[in-house]
PDB file of C-alpha atoms in Angstrom:
ATOM      1  CA  MET A 199       0.000   0.000   0.000  1.00  0.00           C
ATOM      2  CA  PRO A 200       2.766   2.570   0.649  1.00  0.00           C
ATOM      3  CA  TYR A 201       3.953   2.093  -2.941  1.00  0.00           C
ATOM      4  CA  ILE A 202       0.556   3.086  -4.285  1.00  0.00           C
ATOM      5  CA  GLU A 203       0.434   6.122  -1.985  1.00  0.00           C
ATOM      6  CA  ALA A 204       3.865   7.143  -3.242  1.00  0.00           C
ATOM      7  CA  LEU A 205       2.923   6.764  -6.918  1.00  0.00           C
ATOM      8  CA  VAL A 206      -0.493   8.479  -6.847  1.00  0.00           C
ATOM      9  CA  PRO A 207       0.857  12.080  -6.730  1.00  0.00           C
ATOM     10  CA  THR A 208       3.197  11.372  -9.645  1.00  0.00           C
ATOM     11  CA  ILE A 209       0.390   9.856 -11.694  1.00  0.00           C
ATOM     12  CA  VAL A 210      -1.931  12.787 -10.908  1.00  0.00           C
ATOM     13  CA  VAL A 211       0.706  15.339 -11.896  1.00  0.00           C
ATOM     14  CA  ALA A 212       1.423  13.412 -15.095  1.00  0.00           C
ATOM     15  CA  LEU A 213      -2.288  13.368 -15.998  1.00  0.00           C
ATOM     16  CA  VAL A 214      -2.649  17.086 -15.306  1.00  0.00           C
ATOM     17  CA  PHE A 215       0.415  17.771 -17.458  1.00  0.00           C
ATOM     18  CA  TRP A 216      -1.021  15.621 -20.268  1.00  0.00           C
ATOM     19  CA  PHE A 217      -4.380  17.424 -20.191  1.00  0.00           C
ATOM     20  CA  VAL A 218      -2.688  20.836 -20.207  1.00  0.00           C
ATOM     21  CA  MET A 219      -0.418  19.911 -23.129  1.00  0.00           C
ATOM     22  CA  ARG A 220      -3.383  18.521 -25.069  1.00  0.00           C
ATOM     23  CA  ALA A 221      -5.325  21.726 -24.458  1.00  0.00           C
ATOM     24  CA  VAL A 222      -2.385  23.865 -25.602  1.00  0.00           C
ATOM     25  CA  SER A 223      -2.028  21.751 -28.723  1.00  0.00           C
ATOM     26  CA  ASN A 224      -5.723  22.071 -29.555  1.00  0.00           C
ATOM     27  CA  VAL A 225      -5.675  25.826 -29.016  1.00  0.00           C
ATOM     28  CA  ASP A 226      -2.632  26.161 -31.261  1.00  0.00           C
ATOM     29  CA  ARG A 227      -4.277  24.066 -33.980  1.00  0.00           C
ATOM     30  CA  THR A 228      -7.490  26.117 -33.949  1.00  0.00           C
ATOM     31  CA  GLU A 229      -5.545  29.384 -33.858  1.00  0.00           C
ATOM     32  CA  ARG A 230      -3.520  28.376 -36.913  1.00  0.00           C
ATOM     33  CA  ALA A 231      -6.705  27.403 -38.763  1.00  0.00           C
ATOM     34  CA  ALA A 232      -8.354  30.717 -37.893  1.00  0.00           C
ATOM     35  CA  GLU A 233      -5.266  32.651 -38.952  1.00  0.00           C
ATOM     36  CA  ALA A 234      -5.149  30.807 -42.274  1.00  0.00           C
ATOM     37  CA  GLU A 235      -8.826  31.611 -42.861  1.00  0.00           C
ATOM     38  CA  VAL A 236      -8.260  35.304 -42.123  1.00  0.00           C
ATOM     39  CA  ASP A 237      -5.250  35.364 -44.457  1.00  0.00           C
ATOM     40  CA  GLN A 238      -7.353  33.794 -47.190  1.00  0.00           C
ATOM     41  CA  GLN A 239     -10.107  36.370 -46.685  1.00  0.00           C
ATOM     42  CA  ILE A 240      -7.558  39.195 -46.863  1.00  0.00           C
ATOM     43  CA  LYS A 241      -6.168  37.807 -50.130  1.00  0.00           C
ATOM     44  CA  LEU A 242      -9.659  37.497 -51.610  1.00  0.00           C
ATOM     45  CA  ALA A 243     -10.520  41.053 -50.569  1.00  0.00           C
ATOM     46  CA  ALA A 244      -7.289  42.319 -52.149  1.00  0.00           C
ATOM     47  CA  GLN A 245      -8.093  40.455 -55.382  1.00  0.00           C
ATOM     48  CA  ARG A 246     -11.586  41.980 -55.456  1.00  0.00           C
ATOM     49  CA  GLU A 247     -10.109  45.448 -54.975  1.00  0.00           C
ATOM     50  CA  ASP A 248      -7.642  44.813 -57.815  1.00  0.00           C
ATOM     51  CA  ASN A 249     -10.503  43.757 -60.085  1.00  0.00           C
ATOM     52  CA  LYS A 250     -12.583  46.835 -59.205  1.00  0.00           C
ATOM     53  CA  SER A 251      -9.824  49.355 -59.797  1.00  0.00           C
ATOM     54  CA  PRO A 252      -9.639  50.750 -63.324  1.00  0.00           C
ATOM     55  CA  LYS A 253      -6.754  49.430 -65.345  1.00  0.00           C
ATOM     56  CA  ALA A 254      -4.381  51.805 -67.119  1.00  0.00           C
ATOM     57  CA  ASP A 255      -4.537  51.547 -70.891  1.00  0.00           C
ATOM     58  CA  ASN A 256      -1.111  51.099 -72.501  1.00  0.00           C
TER      59      ASN A 256
END
């Protein structure tokens, strides 16, 4: 029984660490996806503005 009592805190800390790292990883993944979507929207808006602007005749 003393072995189990000695290992429980280590196991609990390891589980907490695992949950925190998983949460950080998920947040990073969703942030990168959101940033990519915003970048795509900015590029599309810039393309629309380029198409609306009058072109110089050469």
